[in-house]
Coordinates of C-alpha atoms and ligand atoms in Angstrom, one line a residue:
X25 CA 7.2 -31.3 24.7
X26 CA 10.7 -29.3 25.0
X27 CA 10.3 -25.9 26.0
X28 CA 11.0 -23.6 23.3
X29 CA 12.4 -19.8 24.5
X30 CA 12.2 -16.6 22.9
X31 CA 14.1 -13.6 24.0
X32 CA 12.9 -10.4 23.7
X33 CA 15.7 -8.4 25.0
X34 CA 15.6 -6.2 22.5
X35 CA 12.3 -4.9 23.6
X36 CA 13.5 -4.6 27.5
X37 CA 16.4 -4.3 29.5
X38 CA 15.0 -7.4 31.2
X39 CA 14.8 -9.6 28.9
X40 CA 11.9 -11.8 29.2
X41 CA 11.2 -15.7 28.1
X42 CA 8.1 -17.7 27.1
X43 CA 7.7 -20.8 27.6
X44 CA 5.3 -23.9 25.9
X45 CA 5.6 -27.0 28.2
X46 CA 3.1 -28.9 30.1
X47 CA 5.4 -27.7 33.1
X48 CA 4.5 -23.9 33.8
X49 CA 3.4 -24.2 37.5
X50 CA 6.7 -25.5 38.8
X51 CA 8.8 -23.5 36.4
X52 CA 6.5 -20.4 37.5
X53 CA 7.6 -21.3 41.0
X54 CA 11.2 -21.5 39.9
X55 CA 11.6 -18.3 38.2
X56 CA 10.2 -16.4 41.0
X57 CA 12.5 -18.4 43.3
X58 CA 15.7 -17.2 41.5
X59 CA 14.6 -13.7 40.5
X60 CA 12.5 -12.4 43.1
X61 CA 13.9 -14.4 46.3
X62 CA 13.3 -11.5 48.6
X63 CA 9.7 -10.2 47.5
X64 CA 6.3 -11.1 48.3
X65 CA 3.7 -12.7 45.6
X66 CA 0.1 -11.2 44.1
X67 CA -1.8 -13.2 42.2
X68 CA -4.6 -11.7 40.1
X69 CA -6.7 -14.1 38.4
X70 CA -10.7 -14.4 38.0
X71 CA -13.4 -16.0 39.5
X72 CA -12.9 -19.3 37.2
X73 CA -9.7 -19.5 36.5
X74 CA -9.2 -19.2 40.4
X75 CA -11.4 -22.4 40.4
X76 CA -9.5 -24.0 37.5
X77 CA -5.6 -23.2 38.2
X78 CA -5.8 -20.3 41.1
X79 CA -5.5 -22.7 43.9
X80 CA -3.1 -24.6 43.0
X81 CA -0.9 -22.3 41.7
X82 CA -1.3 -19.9 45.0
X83 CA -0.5 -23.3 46.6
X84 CA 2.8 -24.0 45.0
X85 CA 4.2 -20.5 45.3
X86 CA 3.1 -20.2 48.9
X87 CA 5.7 -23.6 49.5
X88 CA 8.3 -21.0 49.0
X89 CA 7.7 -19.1 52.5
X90 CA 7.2 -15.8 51.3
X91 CA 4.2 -13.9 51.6
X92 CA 1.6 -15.0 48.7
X93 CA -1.7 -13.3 47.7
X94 CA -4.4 -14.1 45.3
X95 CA -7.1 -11.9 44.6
X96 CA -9.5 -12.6 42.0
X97 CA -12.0 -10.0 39.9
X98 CA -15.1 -11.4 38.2
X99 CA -14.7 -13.2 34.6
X100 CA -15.3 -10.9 31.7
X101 CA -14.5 -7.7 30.0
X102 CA -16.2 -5.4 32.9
X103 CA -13.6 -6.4 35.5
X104 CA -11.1 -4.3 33.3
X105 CA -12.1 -1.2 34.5
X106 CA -10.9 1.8 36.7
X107 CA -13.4 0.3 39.8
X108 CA -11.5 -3.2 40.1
X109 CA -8.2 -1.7 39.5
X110 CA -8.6 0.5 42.8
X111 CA -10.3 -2.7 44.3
X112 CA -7.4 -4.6 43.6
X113 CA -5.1 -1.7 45.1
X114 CA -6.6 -1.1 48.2
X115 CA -6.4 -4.7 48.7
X116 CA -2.8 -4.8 47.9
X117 CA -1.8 -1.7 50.0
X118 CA -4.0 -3.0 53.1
X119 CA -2.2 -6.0 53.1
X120 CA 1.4 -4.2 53.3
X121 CA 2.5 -5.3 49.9
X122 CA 5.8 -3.3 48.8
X123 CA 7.5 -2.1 46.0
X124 CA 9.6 -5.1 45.5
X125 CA 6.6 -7.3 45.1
X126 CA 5.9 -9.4 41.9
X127 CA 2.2 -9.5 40.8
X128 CA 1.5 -12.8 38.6
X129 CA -1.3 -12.2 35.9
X130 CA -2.8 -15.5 35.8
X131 CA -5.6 -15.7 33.3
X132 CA -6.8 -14.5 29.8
X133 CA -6.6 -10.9 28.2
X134 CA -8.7 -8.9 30.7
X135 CA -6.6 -10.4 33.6
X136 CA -3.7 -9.8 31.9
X137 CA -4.3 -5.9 30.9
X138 CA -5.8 -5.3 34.2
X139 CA -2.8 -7.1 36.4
X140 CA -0.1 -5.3 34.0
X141 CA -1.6 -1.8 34.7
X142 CA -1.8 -2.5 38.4
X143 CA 1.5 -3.3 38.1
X144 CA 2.5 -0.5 36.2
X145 CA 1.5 1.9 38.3
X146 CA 1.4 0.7 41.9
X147 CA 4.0 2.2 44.0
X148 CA 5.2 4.1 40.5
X149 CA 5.6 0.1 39.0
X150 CA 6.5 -2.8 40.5
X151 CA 7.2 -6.2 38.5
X152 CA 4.7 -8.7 37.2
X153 CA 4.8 -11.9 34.9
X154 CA 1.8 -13.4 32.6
X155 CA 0.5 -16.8 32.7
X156 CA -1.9 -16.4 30.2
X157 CA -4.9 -19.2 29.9
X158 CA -6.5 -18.4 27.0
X159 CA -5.4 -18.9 23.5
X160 CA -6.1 -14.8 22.9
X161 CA -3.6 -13.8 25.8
X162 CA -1.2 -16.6 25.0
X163 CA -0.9 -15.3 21.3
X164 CA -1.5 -11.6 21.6
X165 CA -2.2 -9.9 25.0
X166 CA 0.4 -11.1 27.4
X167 CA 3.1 -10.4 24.6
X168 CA 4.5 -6.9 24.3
X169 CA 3.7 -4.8 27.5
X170 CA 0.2 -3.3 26.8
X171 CA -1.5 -3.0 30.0
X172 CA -4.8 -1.2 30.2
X173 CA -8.5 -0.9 31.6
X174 CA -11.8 0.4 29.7
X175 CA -13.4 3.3 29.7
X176 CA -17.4 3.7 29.0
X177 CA -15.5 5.8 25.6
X178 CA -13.9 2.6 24.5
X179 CA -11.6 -0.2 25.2
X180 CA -8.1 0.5 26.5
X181 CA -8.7 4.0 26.8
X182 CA -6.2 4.3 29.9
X183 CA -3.2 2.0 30.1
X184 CA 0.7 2.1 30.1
X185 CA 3.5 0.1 28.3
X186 CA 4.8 -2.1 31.1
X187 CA 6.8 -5.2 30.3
X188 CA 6.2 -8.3 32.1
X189 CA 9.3 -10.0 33.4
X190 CA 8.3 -13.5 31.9
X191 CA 5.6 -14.6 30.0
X192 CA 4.6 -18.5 30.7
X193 CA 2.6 -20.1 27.6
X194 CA 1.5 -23.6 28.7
X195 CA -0.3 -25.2 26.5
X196 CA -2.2 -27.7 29.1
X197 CA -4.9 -24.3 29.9
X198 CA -6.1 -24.6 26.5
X199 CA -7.7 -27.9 27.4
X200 CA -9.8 -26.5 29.5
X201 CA -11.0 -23.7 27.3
X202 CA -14.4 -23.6 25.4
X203 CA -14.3 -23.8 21.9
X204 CA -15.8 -20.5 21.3
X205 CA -13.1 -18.4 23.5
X206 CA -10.4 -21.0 21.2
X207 CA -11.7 -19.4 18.0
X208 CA -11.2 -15.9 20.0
X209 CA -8.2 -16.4 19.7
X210 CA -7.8 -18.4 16.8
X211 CA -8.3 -14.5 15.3
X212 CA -6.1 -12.9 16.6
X213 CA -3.2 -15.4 15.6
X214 CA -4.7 -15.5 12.1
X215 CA -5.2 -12.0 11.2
X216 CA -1.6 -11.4 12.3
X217 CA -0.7 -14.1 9.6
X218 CA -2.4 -11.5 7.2
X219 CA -0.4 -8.8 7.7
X220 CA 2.9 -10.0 8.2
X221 CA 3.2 -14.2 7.2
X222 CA 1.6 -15.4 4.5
X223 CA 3.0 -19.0 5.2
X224 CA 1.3 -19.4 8.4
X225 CA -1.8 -18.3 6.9
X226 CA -1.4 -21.2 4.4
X227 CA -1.0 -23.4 6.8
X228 CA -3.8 -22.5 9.2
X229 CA -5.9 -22.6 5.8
X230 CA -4.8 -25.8 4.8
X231 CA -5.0 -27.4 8.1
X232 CA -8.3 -25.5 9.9
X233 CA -10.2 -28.6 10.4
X234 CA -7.6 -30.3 12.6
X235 CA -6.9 -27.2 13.9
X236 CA -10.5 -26.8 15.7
X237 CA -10.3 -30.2 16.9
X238 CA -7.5 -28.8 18.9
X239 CA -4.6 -30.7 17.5
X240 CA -1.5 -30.5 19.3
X241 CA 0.8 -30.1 17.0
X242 CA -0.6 -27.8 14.8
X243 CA -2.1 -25.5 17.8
X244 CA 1.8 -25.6 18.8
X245 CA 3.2 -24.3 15.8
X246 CA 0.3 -21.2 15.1
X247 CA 0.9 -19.9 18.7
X248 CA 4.7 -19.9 18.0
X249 CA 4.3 -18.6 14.7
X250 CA 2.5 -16.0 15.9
X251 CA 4.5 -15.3 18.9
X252 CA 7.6 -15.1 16.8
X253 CA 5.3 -12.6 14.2
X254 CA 4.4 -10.7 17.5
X255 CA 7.9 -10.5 18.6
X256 CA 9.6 -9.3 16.1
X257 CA 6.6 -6.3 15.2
X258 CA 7.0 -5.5 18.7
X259 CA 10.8 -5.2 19.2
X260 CA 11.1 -3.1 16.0
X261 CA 8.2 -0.3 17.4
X262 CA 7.5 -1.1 21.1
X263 CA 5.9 2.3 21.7
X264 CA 3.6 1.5 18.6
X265 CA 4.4 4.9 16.3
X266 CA 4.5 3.3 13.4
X267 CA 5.0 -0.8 12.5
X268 CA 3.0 -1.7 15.5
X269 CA -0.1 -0.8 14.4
X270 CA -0.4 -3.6 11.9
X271 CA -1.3 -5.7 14.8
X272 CA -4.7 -3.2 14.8
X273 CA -5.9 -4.8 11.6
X274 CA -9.4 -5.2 12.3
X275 CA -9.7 -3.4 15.1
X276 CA -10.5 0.0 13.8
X277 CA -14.1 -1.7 13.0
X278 CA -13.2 -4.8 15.8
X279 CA -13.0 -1.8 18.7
X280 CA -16.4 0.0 17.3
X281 CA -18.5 -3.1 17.8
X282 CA -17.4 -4.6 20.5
X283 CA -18.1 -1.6 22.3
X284 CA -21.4 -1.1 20.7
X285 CA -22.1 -4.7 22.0
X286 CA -21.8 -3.4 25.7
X287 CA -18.8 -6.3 24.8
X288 CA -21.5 -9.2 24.4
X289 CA -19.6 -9.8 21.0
X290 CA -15.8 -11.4 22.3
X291 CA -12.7 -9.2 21.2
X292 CA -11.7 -11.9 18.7
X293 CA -14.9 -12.2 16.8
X294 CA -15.5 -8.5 16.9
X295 CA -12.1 -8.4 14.7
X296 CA -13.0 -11.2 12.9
X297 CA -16.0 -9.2 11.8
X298 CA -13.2 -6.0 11.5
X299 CA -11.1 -8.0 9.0
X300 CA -14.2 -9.0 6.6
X301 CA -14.9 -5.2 6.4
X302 CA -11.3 -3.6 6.4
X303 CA -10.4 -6.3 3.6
X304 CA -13.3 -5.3 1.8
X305 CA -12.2 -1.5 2.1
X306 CA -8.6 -2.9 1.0
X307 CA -10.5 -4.3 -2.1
X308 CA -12.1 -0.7 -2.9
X309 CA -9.4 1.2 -2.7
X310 CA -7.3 -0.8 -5.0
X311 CA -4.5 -2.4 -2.8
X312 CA -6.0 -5.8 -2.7
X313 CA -7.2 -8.7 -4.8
X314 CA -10.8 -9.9 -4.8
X315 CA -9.0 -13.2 -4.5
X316 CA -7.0 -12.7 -1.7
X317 CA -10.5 -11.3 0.3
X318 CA -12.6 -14.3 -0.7
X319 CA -9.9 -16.0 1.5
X320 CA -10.0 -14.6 3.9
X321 CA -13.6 -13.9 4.2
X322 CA -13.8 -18.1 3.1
X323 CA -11.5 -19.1 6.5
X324 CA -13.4 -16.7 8.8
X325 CA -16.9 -17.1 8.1
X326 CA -17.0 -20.6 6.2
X327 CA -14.2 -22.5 8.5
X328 CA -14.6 -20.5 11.8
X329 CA -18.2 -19.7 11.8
X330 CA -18.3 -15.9 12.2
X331 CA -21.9 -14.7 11.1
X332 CA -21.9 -11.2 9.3
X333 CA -25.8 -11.2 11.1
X334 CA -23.5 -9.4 14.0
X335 CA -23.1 -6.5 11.9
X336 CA -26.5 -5.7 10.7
X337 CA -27.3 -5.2 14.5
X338 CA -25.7 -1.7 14.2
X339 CA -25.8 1.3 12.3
X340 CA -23.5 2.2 9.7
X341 CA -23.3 5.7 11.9
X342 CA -23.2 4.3 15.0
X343 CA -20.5 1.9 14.0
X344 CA -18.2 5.1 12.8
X345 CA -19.1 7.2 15.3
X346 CA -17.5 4.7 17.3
X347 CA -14.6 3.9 15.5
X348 CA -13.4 7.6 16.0
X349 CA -12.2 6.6 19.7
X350 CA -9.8 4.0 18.3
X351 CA -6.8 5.3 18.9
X352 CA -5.0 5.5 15.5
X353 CA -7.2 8.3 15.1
X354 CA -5.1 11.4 14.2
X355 CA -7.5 15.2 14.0
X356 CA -10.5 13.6 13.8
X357 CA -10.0 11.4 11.1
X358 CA -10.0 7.5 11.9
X359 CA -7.2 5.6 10.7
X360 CA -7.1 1.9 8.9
X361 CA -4.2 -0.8 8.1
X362 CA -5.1 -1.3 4.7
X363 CA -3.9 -5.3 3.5
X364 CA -2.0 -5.2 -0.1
X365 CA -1.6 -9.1 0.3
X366 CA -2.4 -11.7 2.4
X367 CA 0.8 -11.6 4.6
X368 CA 1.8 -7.5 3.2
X369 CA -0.1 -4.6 4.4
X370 CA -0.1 -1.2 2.5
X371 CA 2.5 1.1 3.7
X372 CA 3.4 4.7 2.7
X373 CA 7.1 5.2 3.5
X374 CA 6.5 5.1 7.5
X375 CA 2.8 5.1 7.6
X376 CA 1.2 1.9 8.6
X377 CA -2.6 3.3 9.1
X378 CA -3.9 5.2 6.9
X379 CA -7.0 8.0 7.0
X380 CA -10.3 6.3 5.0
X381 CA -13.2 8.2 4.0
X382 CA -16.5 7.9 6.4
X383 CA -18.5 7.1 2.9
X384 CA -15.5 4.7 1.7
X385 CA -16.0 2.8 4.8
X386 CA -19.8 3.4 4.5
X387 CA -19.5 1.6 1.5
X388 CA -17.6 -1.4 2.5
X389 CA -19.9 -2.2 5.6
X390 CA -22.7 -1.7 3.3
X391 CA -21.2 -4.7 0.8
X392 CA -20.8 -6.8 3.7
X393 CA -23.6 -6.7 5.3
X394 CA -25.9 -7.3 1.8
X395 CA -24.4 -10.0 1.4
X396 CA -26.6 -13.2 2.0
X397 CA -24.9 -15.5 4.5
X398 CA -25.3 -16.2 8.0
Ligands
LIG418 N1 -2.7 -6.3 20.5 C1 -2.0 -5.4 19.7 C2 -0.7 -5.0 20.2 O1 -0.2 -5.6 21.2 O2 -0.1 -4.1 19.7

């Protein structure tokens, strides 16, 4: 497979690359070779990736003669937190590591946020690359500088912009991934098709089943449609004040319940569940066809296999309670991307989120959940 480059440059003085091949490890070695001669390595990974790629990758950069670190934090969403950010630190600064150093991020989303914001703000920011291995980081997370940990008030409650210098997407990690963390991120490149490209979303629709087999080809060309969707959002509002936030469909509801879940429901499914609900409140308010939700609601839960059962586990209160941390909220008032089409979103002259009624949203989740599937 040829390796296929986009340039973000426009997003960051240093312009930075991705990269599908089944060549990442040698070209991960190269890049830091020619940008970073003179600096010393970190990589952060987690306890199975470390099994899975960790070694060998520590291995290879190590040839190069310079000093080389890997620390790893335990898999899942409680790594990302302020406790293993000082962890990894203190491990850093006992070992000497300077300013010039490069941290690699070598795993999925929590690696990734976690890595980034150590990055960002060790020694007042030093560089760092992503070498995401999961389908979620590879389309989302690793692109576009968010770096962040949790809070027990939410997800990404503390973070920073902070672009990597390179992003590596190779798509040999995803053979090694479950099927149910592929679908995670199955959702996030999907609901991006809602809001922005309605010809990918065609095209994931007409070709789901071969898709979940984990065809090639077709995995190929959704993660670069959606890296070219992500791109482009991200180099026209990088700070997220506007445009941006179309990439938080979902996640207004996605953010409430995963939290509530004490994260036992994965980020992607939790916006799967987001999208079923905010479509619905689309419906309601006018700005989208019944058709276009049935859909949508057809790929997700018929195709994909996301059970609604997820959301009668909550309470309607609970669930906005929650959603008030999100962090579109503006006085009090949470804010949702409201979908006019699939592949539009609702937009009032520069406003991309809009305030929704707690009893408006009461109503949606109340539709959804009556309803008598899974
Ligand atoms: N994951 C949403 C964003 O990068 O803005």
């Amino acid at each position: 497979m040829k390796d296929i480059e986009i340039k973000l440059n426009k997003i960051h003085q240093n312009s930075y690359f991705i990269f599908t091949a089944y060549k990442s490890f040698k070209r991960i070695s190269e890049f830091l070779r020619k940008n970073f001669p003179n600096s010393s390595y970190v990589i952060i990974t987690d306890q199975i990736v470390e099994k899975l790629y960790g070694e060998k990758l520590f291995q290879i950069i190590k040839r190069s003669g310079k000093k080389t670190l890997l620390f790893s934090v335990p898999s899942g969403e409680r790594s990302k937190s302020q406790k293993y950010k000082t962890i990894l630190e203190e491990k850093m600064l006992e070992n000497h590591i300077d300013r010039h150093a490069v941290i690699i991020a070598l795993g999925g989303g929590v690696v990734g946020d976690l890595a980034g914001f150590v990055a960002a703000t060790y020694m007042r920011g030093i560089s760092y690359i992503q070498v995401p291995t999961t389908l979620l980081a590879m389309v989302d997370s690793s692109i576009g500088g968010k770096t962040a940990i949790d809070t027990p008030q939410g997800k990404n409650m503390i973070g920073a912009f902070w672009h990597p210098r390179a992003v590596f997407v190779d798509l040999k990690f995803l053979e090694s991934l479950p099927q149910k963390q592929f679908i995670n991120g199955l959702i996030e490149a999907v609901k991006m098709f809602m809001t922005s490209d309605r010809k990918s979303f065609l095209y994931v629709e007409r070709n789901i089943d071969m898709l979940l087999k984990k065809d090639k080809r077709i995995i190929k060309n959704v993660i670069l449609n959606a890296l070219k969707t992500k791109a482009r959002v991200v180099e026209r509002d990088e700070r997220e004040v506007g445009e941006r936030m179309i990439l938080n469909f979902g996640h207004t509801i996605g953010h409430a319940l995963e939290n509530l879940s004490k994260y036992k429901i994965l980020h992607g499914y939790a916006v799967a569940l987001g999208v079923i609900v905010e479509a619905r409140l689309a419906v309601n308010n006018g700005k989208l066809r019944e058709e276009d939700f049935l859909r949508i609601r057809r790929l997700l839960v018929n195709k994909m296999g996301i059970e609604l059962k997820y959301l009668r586990s909550y309470k309607w209160r609970e669930i906005l309670n929650h959603s008030k941390n999100d962090k579109k909220t503006k006085n009090g008032k949470p804010h949702y991307v409201i979908l006019k089409e699939i592949g539009k979103v609702y937009r009032e002259k520069d406003k991309f989120a809009h305030p929704i009624s707690d009893m408006a949203v009461r109503q949606s989740l109340k539709e959804i959940t009556l309803e008598n599937n899974t």
